[in-house]
Every structure is written in C-alpha cells, then in structure tokens.
Coordinates of C-alpha atoms and ligand atoms in Angstrom, one line a residue:
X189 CA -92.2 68.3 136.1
X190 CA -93.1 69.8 132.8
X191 CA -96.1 67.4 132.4
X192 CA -97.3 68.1 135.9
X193 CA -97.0 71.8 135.6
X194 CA -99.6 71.8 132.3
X195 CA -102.0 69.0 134.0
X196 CA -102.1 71.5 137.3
X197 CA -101.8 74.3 136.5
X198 CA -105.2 76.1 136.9
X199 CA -107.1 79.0 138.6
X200 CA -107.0 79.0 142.0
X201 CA -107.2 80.7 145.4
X202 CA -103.8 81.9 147.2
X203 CA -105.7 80.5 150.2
X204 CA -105.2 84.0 152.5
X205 CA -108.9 83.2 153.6
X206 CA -111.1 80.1 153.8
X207 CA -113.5 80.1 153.0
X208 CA -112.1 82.1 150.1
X209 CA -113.7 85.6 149.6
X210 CA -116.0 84.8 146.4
X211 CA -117.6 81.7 148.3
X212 CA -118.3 84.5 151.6
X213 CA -122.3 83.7 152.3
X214 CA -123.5 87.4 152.7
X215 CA -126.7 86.5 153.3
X216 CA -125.8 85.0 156.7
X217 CA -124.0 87.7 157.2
X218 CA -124.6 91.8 159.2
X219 CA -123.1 93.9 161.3
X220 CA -124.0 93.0 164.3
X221 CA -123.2 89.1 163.7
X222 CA -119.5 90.6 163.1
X223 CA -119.5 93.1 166.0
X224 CA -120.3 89.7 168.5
X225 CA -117.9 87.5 166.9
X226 CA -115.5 90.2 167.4
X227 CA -116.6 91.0 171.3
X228 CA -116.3 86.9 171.7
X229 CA -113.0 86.4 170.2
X230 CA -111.7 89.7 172.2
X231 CA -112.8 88.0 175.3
X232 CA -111.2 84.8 174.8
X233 CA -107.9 85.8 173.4
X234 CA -107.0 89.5 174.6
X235 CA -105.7 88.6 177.8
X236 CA -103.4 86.3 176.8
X237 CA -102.5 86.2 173.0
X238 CA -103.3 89.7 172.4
X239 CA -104.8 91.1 168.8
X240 CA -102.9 91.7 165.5
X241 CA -103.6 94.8 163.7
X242 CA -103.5 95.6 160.1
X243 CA -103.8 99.4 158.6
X244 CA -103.8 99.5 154.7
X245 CA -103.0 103.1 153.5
X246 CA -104.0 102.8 149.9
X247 CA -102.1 106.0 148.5
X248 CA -99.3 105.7 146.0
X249 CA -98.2 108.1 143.8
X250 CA -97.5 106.2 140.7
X251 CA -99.2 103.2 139.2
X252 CA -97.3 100.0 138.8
X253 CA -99.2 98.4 135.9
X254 CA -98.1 94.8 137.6
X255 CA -100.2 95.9 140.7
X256 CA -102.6 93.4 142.0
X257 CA -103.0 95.4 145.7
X258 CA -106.1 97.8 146.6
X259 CA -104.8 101.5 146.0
X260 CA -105.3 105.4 145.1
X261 CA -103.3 106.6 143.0
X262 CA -102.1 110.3 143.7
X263 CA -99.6 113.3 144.3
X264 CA -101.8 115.0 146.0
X265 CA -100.8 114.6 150.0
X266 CA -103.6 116.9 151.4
X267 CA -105.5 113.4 151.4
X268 CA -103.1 112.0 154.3
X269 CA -104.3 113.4 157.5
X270 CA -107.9 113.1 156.6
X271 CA -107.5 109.3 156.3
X272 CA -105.5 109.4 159.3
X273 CA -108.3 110.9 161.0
X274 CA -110.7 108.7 159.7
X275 CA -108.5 105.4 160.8
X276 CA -108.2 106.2 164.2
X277 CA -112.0 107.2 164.1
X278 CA -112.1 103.5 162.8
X279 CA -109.8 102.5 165.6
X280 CA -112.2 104.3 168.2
X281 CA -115.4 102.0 167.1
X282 CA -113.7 99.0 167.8
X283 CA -112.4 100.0 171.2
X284 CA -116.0 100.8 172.2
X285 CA -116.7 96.8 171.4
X286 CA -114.0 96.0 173.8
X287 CA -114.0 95.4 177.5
X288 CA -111.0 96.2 178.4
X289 CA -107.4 97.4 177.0
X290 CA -106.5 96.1 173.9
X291 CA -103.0 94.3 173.9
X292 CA -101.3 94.8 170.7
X293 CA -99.2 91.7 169.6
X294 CA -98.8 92.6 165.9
X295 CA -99.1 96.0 163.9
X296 CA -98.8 95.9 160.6
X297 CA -98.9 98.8 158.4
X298 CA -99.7 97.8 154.5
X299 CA -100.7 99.1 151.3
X300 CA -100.7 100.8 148.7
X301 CA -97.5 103.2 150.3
X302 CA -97.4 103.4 153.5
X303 CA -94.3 105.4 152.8
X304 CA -96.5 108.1 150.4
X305 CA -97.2 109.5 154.3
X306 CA -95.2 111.9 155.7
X307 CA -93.1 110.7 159.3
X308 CA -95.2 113.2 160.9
X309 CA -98.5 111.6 160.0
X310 CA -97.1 107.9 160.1
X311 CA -95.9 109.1 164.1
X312 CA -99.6 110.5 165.1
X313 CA -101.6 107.5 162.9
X314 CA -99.1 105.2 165.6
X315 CA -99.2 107.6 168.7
X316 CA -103.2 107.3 168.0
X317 CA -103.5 103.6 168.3
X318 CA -101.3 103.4 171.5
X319 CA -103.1 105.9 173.1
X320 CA -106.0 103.4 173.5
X321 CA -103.8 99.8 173.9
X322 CA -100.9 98.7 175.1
X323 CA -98.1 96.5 173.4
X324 CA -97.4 92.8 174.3
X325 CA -94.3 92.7 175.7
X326 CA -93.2 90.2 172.6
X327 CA -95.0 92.8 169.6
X328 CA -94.0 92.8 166.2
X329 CA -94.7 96.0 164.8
X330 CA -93.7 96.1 160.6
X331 CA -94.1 98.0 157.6
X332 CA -94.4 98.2 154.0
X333 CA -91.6 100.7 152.6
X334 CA -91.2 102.1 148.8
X335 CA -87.3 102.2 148.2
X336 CA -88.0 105.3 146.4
X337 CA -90.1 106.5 148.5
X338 CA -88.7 105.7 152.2
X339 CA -86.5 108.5 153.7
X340 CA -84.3 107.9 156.9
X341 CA -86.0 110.3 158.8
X342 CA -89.4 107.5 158.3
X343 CA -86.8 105.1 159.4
X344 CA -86.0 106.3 162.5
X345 CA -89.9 107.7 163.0
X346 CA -90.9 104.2 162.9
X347 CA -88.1 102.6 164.9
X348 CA -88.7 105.1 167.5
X349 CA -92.2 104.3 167.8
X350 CA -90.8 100.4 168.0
X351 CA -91.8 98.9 164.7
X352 CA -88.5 96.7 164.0
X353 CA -89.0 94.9 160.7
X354 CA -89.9 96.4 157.2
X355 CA -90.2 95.0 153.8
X356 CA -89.2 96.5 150.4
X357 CA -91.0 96.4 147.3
X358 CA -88.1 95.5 144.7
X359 CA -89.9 92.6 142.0
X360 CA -86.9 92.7 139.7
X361 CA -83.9 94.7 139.1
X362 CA -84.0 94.6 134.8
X363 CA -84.7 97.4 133.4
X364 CA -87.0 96.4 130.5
X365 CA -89.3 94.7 133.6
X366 CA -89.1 97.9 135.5
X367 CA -90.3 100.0 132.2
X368 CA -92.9 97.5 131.4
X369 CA -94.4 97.7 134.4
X370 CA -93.7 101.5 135.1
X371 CA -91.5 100.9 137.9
X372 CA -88.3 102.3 137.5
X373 CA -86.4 101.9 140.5
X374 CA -82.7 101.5 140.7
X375 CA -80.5 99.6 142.6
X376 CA -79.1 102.2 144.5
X377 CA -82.4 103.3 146.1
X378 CA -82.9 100.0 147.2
X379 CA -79.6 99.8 148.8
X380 CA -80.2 102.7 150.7
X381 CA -82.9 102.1 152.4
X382 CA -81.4 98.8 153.4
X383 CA -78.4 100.6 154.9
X384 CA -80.4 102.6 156.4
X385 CA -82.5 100.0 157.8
X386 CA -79.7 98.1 159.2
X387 CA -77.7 101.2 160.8
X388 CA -81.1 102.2 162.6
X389 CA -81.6 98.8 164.0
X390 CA -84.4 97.0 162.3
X391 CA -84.2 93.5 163.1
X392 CA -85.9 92.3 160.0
X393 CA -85.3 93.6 156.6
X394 CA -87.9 92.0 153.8
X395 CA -87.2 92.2 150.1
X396 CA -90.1 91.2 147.8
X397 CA -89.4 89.9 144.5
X398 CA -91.5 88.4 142.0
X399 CA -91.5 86.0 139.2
X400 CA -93.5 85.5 136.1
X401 CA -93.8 89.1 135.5
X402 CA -93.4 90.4 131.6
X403 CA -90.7 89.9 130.1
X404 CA -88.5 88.7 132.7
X405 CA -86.2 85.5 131.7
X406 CA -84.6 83.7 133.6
X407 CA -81.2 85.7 133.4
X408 CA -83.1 88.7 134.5
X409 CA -84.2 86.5 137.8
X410 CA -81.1 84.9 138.4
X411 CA -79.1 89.0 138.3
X412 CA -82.2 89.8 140.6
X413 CA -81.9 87.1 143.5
X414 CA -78.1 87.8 142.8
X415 CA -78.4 91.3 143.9
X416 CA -80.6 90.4 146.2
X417 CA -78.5 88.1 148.4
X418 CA -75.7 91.0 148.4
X419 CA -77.9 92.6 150.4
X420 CA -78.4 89.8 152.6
X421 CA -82.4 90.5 153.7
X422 CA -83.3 88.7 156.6
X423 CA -86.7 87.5 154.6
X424 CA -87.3 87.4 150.8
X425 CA -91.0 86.7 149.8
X426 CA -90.9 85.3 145.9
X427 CA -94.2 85.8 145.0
X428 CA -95.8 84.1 141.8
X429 CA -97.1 87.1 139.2
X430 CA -100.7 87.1 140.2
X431 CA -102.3 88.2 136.8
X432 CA -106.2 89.3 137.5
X433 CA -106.6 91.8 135.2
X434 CA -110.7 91.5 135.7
X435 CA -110.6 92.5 138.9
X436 CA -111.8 96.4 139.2
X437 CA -108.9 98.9 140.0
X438 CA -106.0 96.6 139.1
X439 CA -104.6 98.4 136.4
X440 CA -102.9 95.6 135.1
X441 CA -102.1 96.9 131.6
X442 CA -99.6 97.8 129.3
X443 CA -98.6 94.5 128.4
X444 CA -100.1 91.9 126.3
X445 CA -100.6 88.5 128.0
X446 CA -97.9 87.1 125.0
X447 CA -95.7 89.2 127.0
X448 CA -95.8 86.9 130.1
X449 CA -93.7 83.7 130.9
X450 CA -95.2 80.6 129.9
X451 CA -96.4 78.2 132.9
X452 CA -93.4 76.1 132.3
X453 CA -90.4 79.1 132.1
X454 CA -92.7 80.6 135.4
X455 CA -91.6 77.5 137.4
X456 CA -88.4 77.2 135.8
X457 CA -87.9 80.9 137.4
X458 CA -89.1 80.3 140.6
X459 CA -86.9 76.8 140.8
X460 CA -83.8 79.1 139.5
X461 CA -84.1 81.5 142.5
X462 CA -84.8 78.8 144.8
X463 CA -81.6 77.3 144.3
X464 CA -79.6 80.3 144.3
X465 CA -81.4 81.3 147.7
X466 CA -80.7 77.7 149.5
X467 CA -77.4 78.1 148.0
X468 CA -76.6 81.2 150.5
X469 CA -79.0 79.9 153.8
X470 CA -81.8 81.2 153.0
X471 CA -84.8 78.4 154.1
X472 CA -88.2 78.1 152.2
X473 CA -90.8 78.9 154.2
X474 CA -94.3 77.9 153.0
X475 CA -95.4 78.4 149.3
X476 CA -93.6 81.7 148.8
X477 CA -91.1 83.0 151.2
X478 CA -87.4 82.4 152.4
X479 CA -85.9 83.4 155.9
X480 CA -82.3 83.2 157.0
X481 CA -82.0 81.0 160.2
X482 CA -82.1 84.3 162.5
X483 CA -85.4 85.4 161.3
X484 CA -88.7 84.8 163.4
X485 CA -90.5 83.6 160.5
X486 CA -87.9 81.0 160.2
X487 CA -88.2 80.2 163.8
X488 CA -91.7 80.3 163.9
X489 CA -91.5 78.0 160.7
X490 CA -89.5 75.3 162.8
X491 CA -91.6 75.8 166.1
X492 CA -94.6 75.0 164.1
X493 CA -96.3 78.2 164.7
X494 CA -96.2 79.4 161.4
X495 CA -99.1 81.6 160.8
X496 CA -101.3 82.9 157.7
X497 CA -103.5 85.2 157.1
X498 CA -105.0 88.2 155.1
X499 CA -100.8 89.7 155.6
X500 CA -99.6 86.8 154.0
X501 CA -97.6 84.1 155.9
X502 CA -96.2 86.0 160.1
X503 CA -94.7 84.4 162.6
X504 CA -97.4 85.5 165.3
X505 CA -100.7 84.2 165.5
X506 CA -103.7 85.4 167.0
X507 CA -107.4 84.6 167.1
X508 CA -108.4 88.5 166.3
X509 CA -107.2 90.6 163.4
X510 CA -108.5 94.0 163.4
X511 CA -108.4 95.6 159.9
X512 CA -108.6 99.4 159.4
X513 CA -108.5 101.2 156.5
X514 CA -110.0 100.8 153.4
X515 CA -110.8 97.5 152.2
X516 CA -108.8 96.0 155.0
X517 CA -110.4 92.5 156.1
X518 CA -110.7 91.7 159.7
X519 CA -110.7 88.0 160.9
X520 CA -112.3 87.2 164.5
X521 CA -112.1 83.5 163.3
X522 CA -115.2 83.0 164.0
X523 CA -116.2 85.5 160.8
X524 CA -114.7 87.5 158.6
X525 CA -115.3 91.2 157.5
X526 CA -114.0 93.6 154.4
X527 CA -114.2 97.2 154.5
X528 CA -115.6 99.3 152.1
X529 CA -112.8 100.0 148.9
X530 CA -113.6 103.8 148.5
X531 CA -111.7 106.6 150.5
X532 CA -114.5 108.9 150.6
X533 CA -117.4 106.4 151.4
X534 CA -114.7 105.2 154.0
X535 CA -114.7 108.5 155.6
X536 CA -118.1 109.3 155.7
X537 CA -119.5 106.0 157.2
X538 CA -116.5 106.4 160.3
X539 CA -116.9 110.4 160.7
X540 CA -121.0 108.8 161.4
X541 CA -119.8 106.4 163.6
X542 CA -120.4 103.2 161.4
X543 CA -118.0 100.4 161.4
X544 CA -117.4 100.8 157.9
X545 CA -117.9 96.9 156.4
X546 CA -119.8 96.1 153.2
X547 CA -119.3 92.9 153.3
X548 CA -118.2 89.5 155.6
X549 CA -118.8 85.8 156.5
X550 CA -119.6 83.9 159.4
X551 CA -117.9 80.5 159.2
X552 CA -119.6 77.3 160.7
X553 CA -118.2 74.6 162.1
X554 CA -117.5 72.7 159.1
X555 CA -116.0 75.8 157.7
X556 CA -113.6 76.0 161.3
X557 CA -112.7 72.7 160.1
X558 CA -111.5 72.9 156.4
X559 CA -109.6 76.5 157.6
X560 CA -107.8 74.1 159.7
X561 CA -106.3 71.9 157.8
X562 CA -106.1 74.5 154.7
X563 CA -104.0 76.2 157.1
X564 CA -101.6 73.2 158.3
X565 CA -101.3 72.7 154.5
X566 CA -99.8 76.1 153.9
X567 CA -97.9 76.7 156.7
X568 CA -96.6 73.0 157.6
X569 CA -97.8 71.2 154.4
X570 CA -99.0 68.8 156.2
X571 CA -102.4 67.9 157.9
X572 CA -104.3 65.3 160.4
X573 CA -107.6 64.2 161.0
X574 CA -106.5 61.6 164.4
X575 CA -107.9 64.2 166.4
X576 CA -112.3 63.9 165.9
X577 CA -112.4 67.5 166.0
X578 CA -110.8 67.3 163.1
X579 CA -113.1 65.2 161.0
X580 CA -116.0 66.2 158.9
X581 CA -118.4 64.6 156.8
X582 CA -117.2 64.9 153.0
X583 CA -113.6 63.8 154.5
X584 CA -113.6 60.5 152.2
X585 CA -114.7 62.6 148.8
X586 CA -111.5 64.4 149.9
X587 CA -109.1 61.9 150.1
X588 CA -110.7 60.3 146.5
X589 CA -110.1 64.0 145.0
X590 CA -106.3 63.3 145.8
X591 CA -106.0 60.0 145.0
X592 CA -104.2 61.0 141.4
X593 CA -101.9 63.6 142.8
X594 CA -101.2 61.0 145.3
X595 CA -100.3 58.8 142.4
X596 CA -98.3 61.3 140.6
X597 CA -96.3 61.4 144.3
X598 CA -97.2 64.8 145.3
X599 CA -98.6 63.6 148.6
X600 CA -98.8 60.9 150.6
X601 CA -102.4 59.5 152.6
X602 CA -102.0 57.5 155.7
X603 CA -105.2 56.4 157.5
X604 CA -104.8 59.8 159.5
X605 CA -102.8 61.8 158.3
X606 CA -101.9 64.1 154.4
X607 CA -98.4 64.8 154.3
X608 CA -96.6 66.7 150.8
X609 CA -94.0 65.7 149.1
X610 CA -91.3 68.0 148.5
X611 CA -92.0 67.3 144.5
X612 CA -96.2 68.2 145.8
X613 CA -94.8 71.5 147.2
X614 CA -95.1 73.7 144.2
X615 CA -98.8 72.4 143.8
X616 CA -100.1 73.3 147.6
X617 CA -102.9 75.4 146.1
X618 CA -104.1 72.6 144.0
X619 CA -103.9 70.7 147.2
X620 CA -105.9 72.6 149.0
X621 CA -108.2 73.2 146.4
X622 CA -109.1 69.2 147.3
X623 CA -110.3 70.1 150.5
X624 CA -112.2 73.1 149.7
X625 CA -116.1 72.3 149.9
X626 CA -117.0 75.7 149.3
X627 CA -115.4 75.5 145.8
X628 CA -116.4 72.0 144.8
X629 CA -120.5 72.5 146.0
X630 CA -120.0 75.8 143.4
X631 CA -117.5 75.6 140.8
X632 CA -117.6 79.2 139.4
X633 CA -118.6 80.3 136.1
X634 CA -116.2 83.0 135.1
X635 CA -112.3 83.2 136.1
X636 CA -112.4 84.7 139.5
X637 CA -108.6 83.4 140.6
X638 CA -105.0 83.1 139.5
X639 CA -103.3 80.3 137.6
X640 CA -101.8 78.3 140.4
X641 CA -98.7 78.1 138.9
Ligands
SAM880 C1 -98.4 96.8 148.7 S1 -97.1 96.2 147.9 C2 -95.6 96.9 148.6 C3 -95.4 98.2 149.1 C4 -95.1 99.4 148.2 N1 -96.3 99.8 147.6 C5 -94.2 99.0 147.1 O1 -94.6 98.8 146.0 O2 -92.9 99.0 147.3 C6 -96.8 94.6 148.5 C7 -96.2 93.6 147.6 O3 -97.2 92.9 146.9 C8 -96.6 92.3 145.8 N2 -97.6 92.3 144.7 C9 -98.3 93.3 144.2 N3 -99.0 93.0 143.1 C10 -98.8 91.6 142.9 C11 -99.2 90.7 141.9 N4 -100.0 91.0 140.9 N5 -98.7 89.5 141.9 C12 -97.8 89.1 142.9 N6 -97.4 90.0 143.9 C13 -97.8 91.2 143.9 C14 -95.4 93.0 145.4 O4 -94.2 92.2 145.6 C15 -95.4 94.2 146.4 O5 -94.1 94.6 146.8
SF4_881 S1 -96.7 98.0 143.8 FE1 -96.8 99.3 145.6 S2 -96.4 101.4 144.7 FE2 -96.9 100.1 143.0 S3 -99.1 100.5 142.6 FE3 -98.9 98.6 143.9 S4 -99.0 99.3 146.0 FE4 -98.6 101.1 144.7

C-alpha cells in the first residue's frame, strides 16, 4: 500500500463539481445563459423531484487555522439580520425566474456558523423561504452546528421549523490538535449538543472528524473515533486534511507543513478509524463518510441513489440546487454558478436586484457525460458506458490512462463497464482524474488542488 500511496499520491480535485471549478469556461458563460438553464431545469424537475437549497452563512467568530471553508470572521452580530435580509432578497430573485411554487426537497444551511446566528434570525431567514415554497412531503431540512456554539433553544428553533438532521464540527478531540489549530473545544460541549439533539428528536446526528491534520498520530485518531462511537452519531464524515493554503481567505497558518502527517501515516490514520468504525456498524459510504444502517445516506447508498454535489455526498438528488449566500454555487445541471465571496458586494448587488453571480459554466454534452460517470465513480465506484448515451469520443484514451492502476488491481475494465476494487477505493480521485478531459486538454501550471491522499 505504501508503494501505491507515494506513486498516487498527487494534487487533485475532490470532484464536488465537474467540470471542476478552475477548468469553468467563463467566456461561454453570463447571466442570462444561467437564469435559462435555471428556468429549464425548474420546469422539468419542480413538479416532481422538487429543488435542493443550500444557504452558506459565512460568520464565525473565531478562526480555525485548519479552515479550508469560505468565512467572516467576527463578534460583531449587528451583521446577522442584514445578511438575512439580503438572502431572502436573493431568495426573491429566483422566485421571479420561476413559474410556479417552488417545492423544497432539501434545505441545507452551511457555512461558516450557521450557529453564530441567533434562533430568532435562524427562525425568520426559514419562515422567509417558506413563505414563497412549499416542502416535499419527503424534505430533508439539515444544518451545520458549532458544539460551542449551538444552544438548545437553536435546537428546538430548528426542529420546530422541521429541519431533522444536523452535523457537528468535532475534527479531533487531542488537545495539542485543538491548540494548533485554535480550536479548543471539549468533549463535554460536544456531548451536549448531541443530547440535546437526540432528546429533541433529530433523526440524524453528523459528527465531522478529520485526519491528517498537524500533529495528530495515530493514538490521537484512534481516542477520537473512540469517543466518537460513544456517542453513537448516526453519520461520521472522515474527511482527508485538505491543505490549500494558496487559496485567498483560508487562513491556514500557524503550523509549518513539517508539522503535518506524512502521506503514508495520513492513510495509515484514515485505515485506523476505518476499522474501528466497521468494528461498531458503521458502513463506508463513498470516499469519506460512514452511516449506521438506519441512516438515509446509508439507505440511499444501498438504493443506489447516492447523491453528490457542492454539500458533499446527500441522500436526495435533484436536478436544481439553488445557492444563496455568499459564494454559494448553484447547479441547474445544465450550468453552474458561484456567487460573489464578499458580504458587502453580496448585499449591494441583491438590495439592486442583481442575481449576485461573478462567475459560472455551462456544461456541454460531453461535459453531461464525463459528470456522469465521475459521479457513479464517487457515489457507486463504479461506472458503464453499455448505454450510447453514455459514450464519448476520447472514451479509449480513458481506458489507456487506467490501464496501470488497472494493473496495480485498483480497478477492473470489462468491454462495458469500470468497476473499483476495494484496494482502488482510497484512490477514487485519481480515478477520476482518468476521465477528466478538462484536466488532461490543460494540465495546470501552479498547484490549484489538494494531495489526493
Ligand atoms: C463549515 S464547517 C462546520 C460548521 C462549523 N463552522 C464548525 O466548525 O463546527 C464544515 C466542515 O468542513 C470540514 N473542513 C473544513 N476545513 C477543512 C479542510 N481544510 N480539510 C478537510 N475538511 C475541512 C470540517 O470538518 C468542518 O466541520
Ligand atoms: S471550521 Fe467552522 S468555525 Fe472554524 S473557521 Fe471554519 S467554518 Fe468557522
């Protein structure tokens, strides 16, 4: 394993998007192309899928120098009902697109903290949105909660307003992690909120974790998932340490790069957890995430309807994401658009009644393609081309790009089919990266993704 881990182990897109968001052709791309893509994918899918939502509330009030997400950081809460304001302003231009009511499947609220907001706000920014849509009868509504931040009285806001699953930032329980990466957060708090959680109702309790952060070893993971498992989450996303310290506003700092794992200890740490997970019933679920068996991402994993998107992997799928907020990216599958990352030029383009995106894609049919199978890769991690639609010229280069992984057994090619090994697992993204055109017409020049391992 130790061989393969140093031959693949190279920079490479968490595949979230394809085509990815460097290789976005802006040129082909305006407003109005995004506001018809967006009007066609609402007419074909509103009626009967519904729409997924996703609001990213950017404030925190402490910076976690691990932090590879888009935030603010601040203690000063005046900013929250401004935003609010300027999100349902947001909310408002998109509904004028539409031509009739939108059905809300998912709702997910991200950030930054969406816990930095008071329950008062949260309750109106919610109240907002329903006052111009209506909820599938099947909705998942979810949100991202800071254990030290999260008060029952959010809790119960939240549940009230029927949002039934939340996740929990937690990364690692050791204390020298937590002080390296200026996140002291103890155990207790998480437990809390957990309690809390579970006495109130939520049917889906989330506990992220990550390895290959500084200074963790493998103790310090194996006391983590440990503490973890007490707590019996219903989902644990184990992310890999994303380190992208070139890209503007992540703040990753405070540690030196010596500080971090080597490739080898990272998968050693991810394999570690693994095994303690499967251990207690917890199932791996794509690249990065375990489910007990009573969790709809498990049961969406099984039903083959495993989803993935800008959120990460969900267990709902539908053809149009609406994102609001700053730098939130909405997918209509037929294009792709990314709000503007500032809070102020955020407000001012809504408050004039500007959809407030600086930049997008339109995908073509070759692109349609390759987001296919990318996507079986990640979520089933497995592909086809029987079906014609699925074919595209460039299909054979593919295959050839494979041919060694294939003969160091991380895949197998049939004449129609790509299925992965369970020893290919751990290199899905390198997988992928074989049937990403976008990146082999363009190779780029600097180091624009994270180490795949
Ligand atoms: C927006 S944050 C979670 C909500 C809340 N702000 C908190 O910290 O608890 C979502 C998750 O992204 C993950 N994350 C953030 N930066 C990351 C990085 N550089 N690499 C891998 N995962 C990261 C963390 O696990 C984090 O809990
Ligand atoms: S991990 Fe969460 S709280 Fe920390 S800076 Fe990132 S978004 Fe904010």
């Amino acid at each position: 394993m130790s061989d393969l881990v140093q031959k693949y182990n190279v920079p490479g897109p968490r595949y979230t998007s394809y085509p990815t968001v460097p290789y976005w052709d802006l040129h082909n791309f305006s407003g109005s192309k995004w506001k018809e893509t967006v009007q066609r994918s609402f007419e074909e899918s509103n009626a009967e899928e519904g729409i997924s939502i996703y609001i990213h509330l950017p404030f925190c009030e402490q910076l976690c120098t691990f932090c590879g997400c888009h935030k603010r950081i601040t203690k000063r809460h005046e900013v929250e009902w401004p935003y609010i304001k300027s999100v349902l302003r947001e909310w408002r231009l998109y509904c004028d697109l539409f031509s009739s009511r939108p059905r809300i499947k998912e709702l997910h609220l991200g950030g930054g903290t969406p816990t930095f907001f008071s329950p008062a706000h949260l309750e109106k920014l919610v109240q907002g949105l329903l006052r111009r849509a209506e909820l599938c009868d099947d909705s998942e509504l979810s949100f991202e909660g800071h254990p030290n931040s999260t008060t029952k009285e959010h809790l119960q806001v939240m549940y009230n307003l029927g949002f039934r699953r939340v996740s929990y930032g937690v990364q690692d329980y050791s204390v020298t992690v937590q002080k390296t990466i200026n996140r002291l957060q103890p155990f207790d708090n998480v437990k809390q909120v957990t309690d809390w959680s579970r006495e109130i109702g939520y049917t889906s309790i989330g506990h992220d974790l990550i390895f290959g952060l500084p200074h963790q070893t493998l103790g310090d993971v194996e006391r983590t998932i440990c503490m973890t498992k007490a707590q019996k989450p219903d989902r644990i996303a184990f992310y890999s340490y994303a380190h992208v310290p070139w890209l503007k506003g992540s703040g990753q700092r405070g540690f030196k790069e010596s500080d971090l794992p080597s490739p080898e200890t990272k998968r050693r740490l991810y394999q570690r957890g693994k095994e303690v997970l499967q251990d207690v019933g917890y199932h791996e679920i794509g690249m990065d995430h375990f489910a007990l068996k009573s969790d709809s991402l498990y049961k969406a994993m099984v039903q083959g309807t495993l989803h993935r998107n800008f959120m990460g992997y969900t267990s709902t799928k539908t053809q149009l994401l609406i994102g609001l907020g700053v730098s939130s990216i909405g997918d209509s599958w037929y294009g792709f658009a990314q709000n503007v990352k500032g809070v102020e030029e955020y407000e001012h383009l809504v408050l004039n009644g500007i959809i407030p995106i600086f930049r997008g894609h339109i995908l073509s049919d070759e692109d349609q393609i390759i987001r296919r199978h990318i996507l079986n890769l990640m979520c089933q991690f497995k592909t086809s081309w029987a079906d014609e639609n699925n074919r595209f010229t460039g299909l054979e280069q593919v295959l050839e790009r494979l041919r060694e992984m294939e003969n160091d057994e991380l895949l197998k090619i049939s004449s129609d089919q790509l299925v992965v090994t369970k020893k290919g697992q751990p290199f899905i993204r390198n997988i992928c990266m074989a049937f990403d055109l976008q990146l082999h017409r363009k190779k780029p020049e600097t180091q624009i993704f994270s180490m795949t391992i």
